[in-house]
PDB file of C-alpha atoms in Angstrom:
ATOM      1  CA  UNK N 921     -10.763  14.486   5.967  1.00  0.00           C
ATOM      2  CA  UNK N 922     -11.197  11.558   7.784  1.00  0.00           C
ATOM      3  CA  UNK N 923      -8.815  10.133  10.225  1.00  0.00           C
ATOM      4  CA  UNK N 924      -5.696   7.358   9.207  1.00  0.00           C
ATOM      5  CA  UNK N 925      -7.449   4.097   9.503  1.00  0.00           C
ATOM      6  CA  UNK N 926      -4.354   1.802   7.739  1.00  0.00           C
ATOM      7  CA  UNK N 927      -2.233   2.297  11.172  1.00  0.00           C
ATOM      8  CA  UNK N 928      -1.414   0.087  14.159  1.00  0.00           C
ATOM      9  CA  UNK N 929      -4.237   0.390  17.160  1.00  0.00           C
ATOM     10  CA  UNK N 930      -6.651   2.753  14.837  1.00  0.00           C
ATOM     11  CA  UNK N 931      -9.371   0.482  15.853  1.00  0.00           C
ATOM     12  CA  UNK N 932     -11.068   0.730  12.435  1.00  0.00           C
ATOM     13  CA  UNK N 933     -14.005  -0.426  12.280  1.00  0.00           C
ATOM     14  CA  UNK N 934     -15.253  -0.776   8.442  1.00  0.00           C
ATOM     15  CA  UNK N 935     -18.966  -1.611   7.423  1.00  0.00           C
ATOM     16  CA  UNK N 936     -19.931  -4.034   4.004  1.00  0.00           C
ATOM     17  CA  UNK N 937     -21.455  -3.098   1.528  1.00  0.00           C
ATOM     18  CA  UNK N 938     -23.174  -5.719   0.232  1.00  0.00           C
ATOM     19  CA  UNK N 939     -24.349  -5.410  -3.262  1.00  0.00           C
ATOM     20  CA  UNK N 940     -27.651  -7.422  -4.427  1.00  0.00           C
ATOM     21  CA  UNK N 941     -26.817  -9.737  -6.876  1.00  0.00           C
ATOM     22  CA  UNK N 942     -25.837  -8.799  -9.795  1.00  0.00           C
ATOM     23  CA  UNK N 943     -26.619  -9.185 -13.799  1.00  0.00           C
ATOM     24  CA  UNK N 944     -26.058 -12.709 -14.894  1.00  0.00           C
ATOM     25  CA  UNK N 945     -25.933 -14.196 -11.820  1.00  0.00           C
ATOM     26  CA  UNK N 946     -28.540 -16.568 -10.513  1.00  0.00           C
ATOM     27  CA  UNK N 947     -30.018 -14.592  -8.152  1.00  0.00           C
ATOM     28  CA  UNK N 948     -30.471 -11.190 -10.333  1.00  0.00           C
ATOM     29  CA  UNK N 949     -34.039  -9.890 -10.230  1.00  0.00           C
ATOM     30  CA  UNK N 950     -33.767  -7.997 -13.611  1.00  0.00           C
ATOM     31  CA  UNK N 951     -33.965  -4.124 -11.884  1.00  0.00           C
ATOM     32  CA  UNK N 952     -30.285  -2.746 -12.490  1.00  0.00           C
ATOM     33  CA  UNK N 953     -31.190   0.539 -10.820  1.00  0.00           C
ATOM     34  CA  UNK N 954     -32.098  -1.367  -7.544  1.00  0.00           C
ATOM     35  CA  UNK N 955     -28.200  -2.628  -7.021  1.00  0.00           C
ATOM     36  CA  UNK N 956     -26.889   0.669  -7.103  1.00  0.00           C
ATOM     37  CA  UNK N 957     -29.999   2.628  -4.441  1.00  0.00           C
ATOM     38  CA  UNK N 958     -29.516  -0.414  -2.264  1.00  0.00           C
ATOM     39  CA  UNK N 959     -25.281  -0.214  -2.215  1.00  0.00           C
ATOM     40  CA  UNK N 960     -25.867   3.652  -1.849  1.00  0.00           C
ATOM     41  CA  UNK N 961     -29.036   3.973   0.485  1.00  0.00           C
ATOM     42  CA  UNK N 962     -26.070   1.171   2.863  1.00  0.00           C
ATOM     43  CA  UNK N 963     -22.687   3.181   2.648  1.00  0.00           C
ATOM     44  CA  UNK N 964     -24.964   6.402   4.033  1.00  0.00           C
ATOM     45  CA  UNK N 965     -26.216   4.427   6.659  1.00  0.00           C
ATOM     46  CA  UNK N 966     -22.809   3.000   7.625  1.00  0.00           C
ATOM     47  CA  UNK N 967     -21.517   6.494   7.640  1.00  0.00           C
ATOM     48  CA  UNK N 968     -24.098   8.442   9.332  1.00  0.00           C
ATOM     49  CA  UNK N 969     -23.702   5.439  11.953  1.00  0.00           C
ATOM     50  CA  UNK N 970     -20.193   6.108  12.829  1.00  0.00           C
ATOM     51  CA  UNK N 971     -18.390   3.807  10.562  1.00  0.00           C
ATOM     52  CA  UNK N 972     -14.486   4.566   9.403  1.00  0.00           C
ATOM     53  CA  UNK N 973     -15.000   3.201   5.829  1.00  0.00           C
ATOM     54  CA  UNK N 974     -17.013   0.614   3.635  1.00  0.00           C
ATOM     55  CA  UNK N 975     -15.915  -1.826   1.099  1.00  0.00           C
ATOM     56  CA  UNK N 976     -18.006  -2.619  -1.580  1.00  0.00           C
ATOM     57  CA  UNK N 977     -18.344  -5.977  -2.750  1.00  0.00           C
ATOM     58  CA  UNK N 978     -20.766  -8.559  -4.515  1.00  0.00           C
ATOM     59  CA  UNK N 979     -21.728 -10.493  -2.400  1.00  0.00           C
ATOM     60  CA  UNK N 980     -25.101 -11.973  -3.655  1.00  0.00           C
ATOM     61  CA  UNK N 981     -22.903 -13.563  -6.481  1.00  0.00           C
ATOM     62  CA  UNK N 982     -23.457 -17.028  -5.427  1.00  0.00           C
ATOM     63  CA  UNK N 983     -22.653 -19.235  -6.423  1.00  0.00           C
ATOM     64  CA  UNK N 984     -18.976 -17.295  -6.398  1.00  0.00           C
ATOM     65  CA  UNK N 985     -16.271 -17.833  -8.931  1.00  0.00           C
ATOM     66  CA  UNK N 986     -12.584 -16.583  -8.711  1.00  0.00           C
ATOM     67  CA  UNK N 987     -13.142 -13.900 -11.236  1.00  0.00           C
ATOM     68  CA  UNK N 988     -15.865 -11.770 -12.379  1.00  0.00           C
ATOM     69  CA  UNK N 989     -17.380 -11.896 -15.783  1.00  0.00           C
ATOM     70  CA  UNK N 990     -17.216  -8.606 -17.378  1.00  0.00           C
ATOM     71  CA  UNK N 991     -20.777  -7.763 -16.858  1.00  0.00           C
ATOM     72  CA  UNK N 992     -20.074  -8.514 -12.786  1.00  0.00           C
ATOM     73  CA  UNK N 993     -16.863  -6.184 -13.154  1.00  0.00           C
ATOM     74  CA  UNK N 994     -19.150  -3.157 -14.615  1.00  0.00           C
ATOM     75  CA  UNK N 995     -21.965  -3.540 -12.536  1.00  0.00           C
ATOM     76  CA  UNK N 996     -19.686  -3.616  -9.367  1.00  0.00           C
ATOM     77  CA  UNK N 997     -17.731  -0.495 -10.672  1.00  0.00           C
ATOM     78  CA  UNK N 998     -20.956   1.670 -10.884  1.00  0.00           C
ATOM     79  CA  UNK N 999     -21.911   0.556  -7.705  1.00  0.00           C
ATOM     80  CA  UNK N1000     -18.764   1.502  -6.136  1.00  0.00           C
ATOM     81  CA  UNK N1001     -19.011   5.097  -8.544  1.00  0.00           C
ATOM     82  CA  UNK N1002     -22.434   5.602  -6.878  1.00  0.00           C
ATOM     83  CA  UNK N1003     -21.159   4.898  -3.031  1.00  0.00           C
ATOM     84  CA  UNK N1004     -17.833   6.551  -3.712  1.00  0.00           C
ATOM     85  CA  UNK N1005     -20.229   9.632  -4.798  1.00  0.00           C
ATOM     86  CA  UNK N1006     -22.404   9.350  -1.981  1.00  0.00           C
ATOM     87  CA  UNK N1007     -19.837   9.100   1.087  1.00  0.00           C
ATOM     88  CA  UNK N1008     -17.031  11.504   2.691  1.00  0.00           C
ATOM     89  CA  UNK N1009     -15.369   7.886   4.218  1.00  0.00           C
ATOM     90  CA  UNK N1010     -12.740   6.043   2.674  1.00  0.00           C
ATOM     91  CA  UNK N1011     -14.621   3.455   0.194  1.00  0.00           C
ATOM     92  CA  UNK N1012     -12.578   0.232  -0.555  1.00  0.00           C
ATOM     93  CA  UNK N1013     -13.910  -2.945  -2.505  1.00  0.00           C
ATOM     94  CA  UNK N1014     -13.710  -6.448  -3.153  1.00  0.00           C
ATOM     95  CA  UNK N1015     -14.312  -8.396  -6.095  1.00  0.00           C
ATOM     96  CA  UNK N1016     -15.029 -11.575  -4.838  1.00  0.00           C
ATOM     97  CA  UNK N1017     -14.075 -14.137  -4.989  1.00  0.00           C
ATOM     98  CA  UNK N1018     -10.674 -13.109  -5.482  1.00  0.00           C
ATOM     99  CA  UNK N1019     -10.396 -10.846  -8.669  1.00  0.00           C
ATOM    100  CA  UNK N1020      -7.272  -8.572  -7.895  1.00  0.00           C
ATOM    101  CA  UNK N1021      -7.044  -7.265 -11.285  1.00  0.00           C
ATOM    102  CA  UNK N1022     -11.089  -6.476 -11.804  1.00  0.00           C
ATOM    103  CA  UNK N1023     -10.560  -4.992  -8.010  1.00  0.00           C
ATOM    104  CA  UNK N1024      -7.888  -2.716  -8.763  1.00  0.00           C
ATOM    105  CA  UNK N1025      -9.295  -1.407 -11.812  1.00  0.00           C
ATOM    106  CA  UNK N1026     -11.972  -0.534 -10.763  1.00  0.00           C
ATOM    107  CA  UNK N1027     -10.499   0.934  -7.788  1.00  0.00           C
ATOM    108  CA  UNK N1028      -8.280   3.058  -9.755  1.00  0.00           C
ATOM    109  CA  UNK N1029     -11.307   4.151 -11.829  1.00  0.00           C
ATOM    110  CA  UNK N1030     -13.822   4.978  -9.005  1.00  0.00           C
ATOM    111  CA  UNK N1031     -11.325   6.844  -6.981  1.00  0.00           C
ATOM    112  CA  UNK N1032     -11.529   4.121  -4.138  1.00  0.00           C
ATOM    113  CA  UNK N1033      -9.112   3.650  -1.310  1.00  0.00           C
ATOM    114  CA  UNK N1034      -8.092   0.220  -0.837  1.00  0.00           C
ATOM    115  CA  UNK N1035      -8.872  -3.580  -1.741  1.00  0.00           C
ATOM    116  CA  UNK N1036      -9.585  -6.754   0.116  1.00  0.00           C
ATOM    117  CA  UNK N1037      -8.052  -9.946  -1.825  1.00  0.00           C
ATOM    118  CA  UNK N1038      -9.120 -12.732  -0.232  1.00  0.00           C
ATOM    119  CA  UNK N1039      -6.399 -15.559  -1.231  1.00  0.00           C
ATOM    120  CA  UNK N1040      -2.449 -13.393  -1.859  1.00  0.00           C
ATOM    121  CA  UNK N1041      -0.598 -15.710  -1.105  1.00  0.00           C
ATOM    122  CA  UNK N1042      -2.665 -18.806  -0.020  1.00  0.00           C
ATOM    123  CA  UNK N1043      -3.824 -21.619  -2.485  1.00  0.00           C
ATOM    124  CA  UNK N1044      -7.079 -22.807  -1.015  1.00  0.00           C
ATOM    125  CA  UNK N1045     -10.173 -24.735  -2.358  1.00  0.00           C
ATOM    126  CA  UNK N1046     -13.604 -23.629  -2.347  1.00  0.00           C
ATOM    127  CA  UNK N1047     -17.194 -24.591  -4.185  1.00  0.00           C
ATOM    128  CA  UNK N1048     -15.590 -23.665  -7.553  1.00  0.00           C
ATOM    129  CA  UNK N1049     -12.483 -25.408  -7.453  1.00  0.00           C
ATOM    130  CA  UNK N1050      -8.413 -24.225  -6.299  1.00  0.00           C
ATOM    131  CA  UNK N1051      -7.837 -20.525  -6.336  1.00  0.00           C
ATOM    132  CA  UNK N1052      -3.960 -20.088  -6.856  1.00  0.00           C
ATOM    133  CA  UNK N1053      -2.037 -16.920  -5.333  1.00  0.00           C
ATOM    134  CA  UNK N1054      -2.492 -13.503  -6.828  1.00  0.00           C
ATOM    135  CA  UNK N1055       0.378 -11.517  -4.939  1.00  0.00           C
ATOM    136  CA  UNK N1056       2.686 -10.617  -7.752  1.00  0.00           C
ATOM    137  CA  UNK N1057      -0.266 -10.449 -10.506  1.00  0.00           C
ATOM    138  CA  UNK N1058      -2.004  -7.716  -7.952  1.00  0.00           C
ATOM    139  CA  UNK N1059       1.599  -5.925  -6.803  1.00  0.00           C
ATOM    140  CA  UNK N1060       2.326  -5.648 -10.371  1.00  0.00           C
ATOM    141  CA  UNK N1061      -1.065  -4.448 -11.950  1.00  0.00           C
ATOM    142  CA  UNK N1062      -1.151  -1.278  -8.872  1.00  0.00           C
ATOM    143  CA  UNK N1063       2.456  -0.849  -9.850  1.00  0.00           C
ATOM    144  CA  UNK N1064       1.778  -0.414 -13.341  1.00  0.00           C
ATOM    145  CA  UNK N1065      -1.702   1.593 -12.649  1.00  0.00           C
ATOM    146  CA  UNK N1066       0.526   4.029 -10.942  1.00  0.00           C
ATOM    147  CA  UNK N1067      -1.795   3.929  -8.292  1.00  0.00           C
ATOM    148  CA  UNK N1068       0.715   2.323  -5.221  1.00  0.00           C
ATOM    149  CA  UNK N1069      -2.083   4.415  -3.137  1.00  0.00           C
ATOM    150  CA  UNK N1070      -4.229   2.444  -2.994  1.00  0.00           C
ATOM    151  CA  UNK N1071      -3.935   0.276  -0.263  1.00  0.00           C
ATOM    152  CA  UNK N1072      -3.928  -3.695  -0.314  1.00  0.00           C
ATOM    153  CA  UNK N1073      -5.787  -5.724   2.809  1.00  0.00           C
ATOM    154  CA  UNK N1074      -5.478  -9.549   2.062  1.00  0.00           C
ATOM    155  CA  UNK N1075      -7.092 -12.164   3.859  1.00  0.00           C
ATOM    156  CA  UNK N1076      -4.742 -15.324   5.528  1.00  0.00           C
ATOM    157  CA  UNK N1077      -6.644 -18.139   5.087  1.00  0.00           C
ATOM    158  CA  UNK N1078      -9.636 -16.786   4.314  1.00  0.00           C
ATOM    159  CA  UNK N1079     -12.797 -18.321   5.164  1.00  0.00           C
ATOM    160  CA  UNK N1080     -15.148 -20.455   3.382  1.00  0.00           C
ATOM    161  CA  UNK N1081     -12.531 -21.922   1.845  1.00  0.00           C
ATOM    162  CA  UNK N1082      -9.805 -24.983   2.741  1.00  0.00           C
ATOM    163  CA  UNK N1083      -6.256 -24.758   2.600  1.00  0.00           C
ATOM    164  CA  UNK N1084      -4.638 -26.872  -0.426  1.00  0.00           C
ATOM    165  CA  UNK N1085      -1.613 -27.455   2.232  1.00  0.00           C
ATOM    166  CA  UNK N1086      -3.289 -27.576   5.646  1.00  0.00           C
ATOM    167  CA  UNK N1087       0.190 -27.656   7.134  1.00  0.00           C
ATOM    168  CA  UNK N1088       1.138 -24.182   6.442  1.00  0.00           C
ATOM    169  CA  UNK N1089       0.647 -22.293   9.499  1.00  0.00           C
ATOM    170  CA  UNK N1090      -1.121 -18.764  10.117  1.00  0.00           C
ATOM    171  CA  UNK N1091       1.846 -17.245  10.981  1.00  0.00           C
ATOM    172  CA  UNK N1092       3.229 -18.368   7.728  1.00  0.00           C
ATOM    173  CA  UNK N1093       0.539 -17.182   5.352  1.00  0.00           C
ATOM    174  CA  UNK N1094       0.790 -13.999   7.140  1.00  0.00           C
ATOM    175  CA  UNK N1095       4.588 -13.204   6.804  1.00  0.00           C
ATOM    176  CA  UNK N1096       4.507 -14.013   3.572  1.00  0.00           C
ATOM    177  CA  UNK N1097       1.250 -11.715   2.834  1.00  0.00           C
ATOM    178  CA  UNK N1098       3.484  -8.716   4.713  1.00  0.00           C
ATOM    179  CA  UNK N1099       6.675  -9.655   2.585  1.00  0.00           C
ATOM    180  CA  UNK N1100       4.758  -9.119  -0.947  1.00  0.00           C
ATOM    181  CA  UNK N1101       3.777  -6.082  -0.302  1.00  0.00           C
ATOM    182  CA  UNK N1102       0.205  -6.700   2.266  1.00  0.00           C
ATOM    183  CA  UNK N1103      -0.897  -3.151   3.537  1.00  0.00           C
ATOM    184  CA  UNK N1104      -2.525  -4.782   6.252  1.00  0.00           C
ATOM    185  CA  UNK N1105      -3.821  -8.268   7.040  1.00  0.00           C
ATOM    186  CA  UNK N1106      -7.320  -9.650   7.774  1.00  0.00           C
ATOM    187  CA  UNK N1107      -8.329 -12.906   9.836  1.00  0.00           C
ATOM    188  CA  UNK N1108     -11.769 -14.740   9.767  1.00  0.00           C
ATOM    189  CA  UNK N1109     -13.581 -17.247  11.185  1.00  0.00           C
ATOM    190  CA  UNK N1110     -14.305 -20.477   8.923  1.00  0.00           C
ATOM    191  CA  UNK N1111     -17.713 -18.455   8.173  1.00  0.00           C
ATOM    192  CA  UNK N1112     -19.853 -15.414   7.596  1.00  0.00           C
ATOM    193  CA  UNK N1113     -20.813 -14.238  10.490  1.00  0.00           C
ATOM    194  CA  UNK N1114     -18.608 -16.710  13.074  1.00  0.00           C
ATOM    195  CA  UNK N1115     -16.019 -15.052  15.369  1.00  0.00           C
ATOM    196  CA  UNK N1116     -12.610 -14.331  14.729  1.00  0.00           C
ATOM    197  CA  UNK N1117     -10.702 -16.915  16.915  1.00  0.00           C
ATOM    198  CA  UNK N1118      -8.778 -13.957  19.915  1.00  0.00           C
ATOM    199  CA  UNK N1119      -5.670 -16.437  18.976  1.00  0.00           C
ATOM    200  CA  UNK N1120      -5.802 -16.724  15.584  1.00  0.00           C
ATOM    201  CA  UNK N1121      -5.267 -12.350  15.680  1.00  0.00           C
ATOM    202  CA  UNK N1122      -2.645 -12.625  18.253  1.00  0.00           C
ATOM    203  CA  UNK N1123      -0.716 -15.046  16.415  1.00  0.00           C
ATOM    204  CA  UNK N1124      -0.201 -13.083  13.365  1.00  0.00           C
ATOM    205  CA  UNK N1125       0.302  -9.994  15.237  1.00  0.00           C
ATOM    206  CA  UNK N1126       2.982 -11.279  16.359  1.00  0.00           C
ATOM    207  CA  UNK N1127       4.762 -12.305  13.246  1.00  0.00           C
ATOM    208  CA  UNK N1128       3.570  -8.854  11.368  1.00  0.00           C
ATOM    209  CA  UNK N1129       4.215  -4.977  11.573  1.00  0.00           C
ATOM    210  CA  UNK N1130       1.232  -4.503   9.652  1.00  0.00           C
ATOM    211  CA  UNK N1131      -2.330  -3.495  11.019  1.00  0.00           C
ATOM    212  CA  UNK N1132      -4.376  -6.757  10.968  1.00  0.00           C
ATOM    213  CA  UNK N1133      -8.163  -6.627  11.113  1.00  0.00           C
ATOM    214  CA  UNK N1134     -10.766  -9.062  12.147  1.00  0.00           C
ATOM    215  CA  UNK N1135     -12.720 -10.010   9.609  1.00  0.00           C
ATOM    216  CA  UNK N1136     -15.968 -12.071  10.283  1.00  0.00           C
ATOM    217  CA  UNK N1137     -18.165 -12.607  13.212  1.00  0.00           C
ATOM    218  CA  UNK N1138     -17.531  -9.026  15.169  1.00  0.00           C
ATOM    219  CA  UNK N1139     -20.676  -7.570  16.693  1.00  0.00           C
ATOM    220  CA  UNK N1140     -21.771  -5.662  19.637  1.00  0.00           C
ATOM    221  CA  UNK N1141     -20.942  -8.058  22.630  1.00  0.00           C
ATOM    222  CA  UNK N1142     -17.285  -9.349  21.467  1.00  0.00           C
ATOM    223  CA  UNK N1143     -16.456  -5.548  19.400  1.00  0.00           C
ATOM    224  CA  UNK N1144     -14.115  -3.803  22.264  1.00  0.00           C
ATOM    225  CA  UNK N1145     -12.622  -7.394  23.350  1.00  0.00           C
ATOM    226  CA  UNK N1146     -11.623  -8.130  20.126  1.00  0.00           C
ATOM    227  CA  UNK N1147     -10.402  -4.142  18.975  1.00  0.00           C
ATOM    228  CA  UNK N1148      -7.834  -4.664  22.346  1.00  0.00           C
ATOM    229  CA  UNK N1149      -5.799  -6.929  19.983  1.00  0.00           C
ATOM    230  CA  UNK N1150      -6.604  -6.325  16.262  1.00  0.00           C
ATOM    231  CA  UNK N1151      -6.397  -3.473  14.676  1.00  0.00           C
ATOM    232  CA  UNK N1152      -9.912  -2.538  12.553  1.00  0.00           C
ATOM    233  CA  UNK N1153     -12.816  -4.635  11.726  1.00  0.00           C
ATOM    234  CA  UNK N1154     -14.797  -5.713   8.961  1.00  0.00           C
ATOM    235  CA  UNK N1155     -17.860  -5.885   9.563  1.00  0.00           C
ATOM    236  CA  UNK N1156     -20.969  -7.054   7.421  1.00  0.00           C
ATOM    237  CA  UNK N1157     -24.320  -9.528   8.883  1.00  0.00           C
ATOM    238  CA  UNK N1158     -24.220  -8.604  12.528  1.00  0.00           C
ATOM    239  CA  UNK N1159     -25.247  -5.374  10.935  1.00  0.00           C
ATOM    240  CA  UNK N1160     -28.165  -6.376   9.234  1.00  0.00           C
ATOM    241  CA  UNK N1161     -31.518  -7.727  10.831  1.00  0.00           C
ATOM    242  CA  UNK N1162     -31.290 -10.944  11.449  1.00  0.00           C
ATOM    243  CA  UNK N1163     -27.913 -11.121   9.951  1.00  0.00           C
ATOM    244  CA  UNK N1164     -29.939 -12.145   6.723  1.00  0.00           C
ATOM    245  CA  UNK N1165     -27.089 -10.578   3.719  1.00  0.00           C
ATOM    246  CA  UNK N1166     -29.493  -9.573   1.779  1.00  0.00           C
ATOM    247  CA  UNK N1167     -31.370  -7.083   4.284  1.00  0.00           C
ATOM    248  CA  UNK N1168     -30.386  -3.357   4.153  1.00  0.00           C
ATOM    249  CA  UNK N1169     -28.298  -2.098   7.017  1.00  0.00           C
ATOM    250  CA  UNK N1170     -29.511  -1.595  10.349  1.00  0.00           C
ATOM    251  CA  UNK N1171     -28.708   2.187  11.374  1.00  0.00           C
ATOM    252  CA  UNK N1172     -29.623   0.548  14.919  1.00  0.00           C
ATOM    253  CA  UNK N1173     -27.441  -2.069  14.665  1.00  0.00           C
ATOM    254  CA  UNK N1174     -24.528   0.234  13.564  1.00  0.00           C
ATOM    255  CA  UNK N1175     -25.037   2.127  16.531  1.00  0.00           C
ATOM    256  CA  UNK N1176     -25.052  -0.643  18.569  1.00  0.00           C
ATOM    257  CA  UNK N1177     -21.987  -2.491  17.445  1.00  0.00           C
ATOM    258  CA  UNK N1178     -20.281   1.039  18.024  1.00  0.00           C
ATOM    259  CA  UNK N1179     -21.492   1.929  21.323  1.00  0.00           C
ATOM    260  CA  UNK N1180     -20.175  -1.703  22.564  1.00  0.00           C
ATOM    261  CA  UNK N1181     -16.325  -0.788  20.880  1.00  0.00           C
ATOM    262  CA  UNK N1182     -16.663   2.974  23.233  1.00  0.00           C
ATOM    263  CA  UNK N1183     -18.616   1.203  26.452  1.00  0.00           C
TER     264      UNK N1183
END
């Protein structure tokens, strides 16, 4: 059984898995069976490398909408099936870009651990329009799942997309993520693959009781300096050669990123 990795100083560190795109979406190459080897040949690699957890999600979906088409939502299930089949590690997902009730049931199916829901209680705009808040739609589907195990990590502000009310502060979005029912919180960069601004963690830290993860730009040189003050990471392209997302995982690169958290 592996180790608590929701809790305060854990120092999580989960790897993406990042599915190829997927039927009906632009960049779909027509082989079905090569989404789920390449989601499964990933999560071993992450876990043979030392990594806590995964979370699947599909990420070659660009150009992203706010919800999955029902295709998306079965494809991504049997990927997550397959990983969940082919790990011992705690395997979360994340139906991006921000499908609480596709991610939940498909958690609930697959057996999977948590969620990531990347605008709870923020309303942000992003290439396909304003994504409204999804706390009380995605507290109230787990609720009546009755699966309240599985655990929710939201995003505050999440990146690649703009705050509708850039007044609202960080600390704001993340009290109010903790107050409807967050099981922990995550914090990005503006980007894929930038760092997590030191201040921006410490900030909501400070407001929050909650572990709260870093959740873009963490590699090998900034991994222990930025585990002193969150939580966990998420971690995805530093992983991957080149950090090109569509590249398999790097066993070295795992190893690498690791070794710089225990240096």
């Amino acid at each position: 059984m592996s180790r608590e990795i929701f809790t305060v100083g854990s120092q999580t560190v989960i790897g993406m898995v990042h599915c190829l795109p997927l039927p009906t979406t632009a960049g779909f190459d027509g082989d079905y069976q090569k989404i789920l080897d390449h989601a499964v040949q990933d999560a071993k690699i992450l876990e043979a490398a030392g990594v806590d957890a995964v979370i699947v999600e599909n990420m070659g979906d660009t150009p992203f909408s706010a919800l999955l088409n029902k295709t998306q939502v079965a494809a991504l299930a049997a990927a997550t099936m397959q990983v969940k089949n082919a790990v011992n590690i705690p395997v979360g997902v994340d139906a991006a870009f921000n499908d609480c009730e596709a991610n939940l049931a498909i958690a609930a199916i697959t057996g999977a651990s948590f969620i990531r829901v990347p605008v709870f209680v923020d309303t942000v705009v992003f290439t396909d329009g304003i994504i409204n808040p999804c706390a009380k739609k995605c507290m109230e589907m787990r609720k009546a799942l009755g699966k309240e195990d599985i655990k929710i990590l939201p995003d505050v502000q999440v990146k690649h997309a703009h705050m509708l009310l850039p007044y609202i502060s960080i600390e704001q979005s993340a009290k109010e993520a903790a107050e409807n029912g967050a099981d922990g919180i995550i914090v990005t960069g503006t980007q894929i693959g930038e760092e997590t601004p030191i201040d921006l963690i410490q900030r909501v830290k400070k407001v929050v009781k909650v572990p709260v993860y870093a959740g873009s730009g963490v590699k090998a040189g900034n991994i222990k300096e930025q585990l002193q003050i969150a939580d966990g990471a998420i971690i995805g392209s530093s992983l991957k050669e080149g950090g090109i997302l569509s590249n398999p995982i790097s066993y070295d690169l795992v190893k690498e990123v690791l070794d710089g958290l225990n240096a």
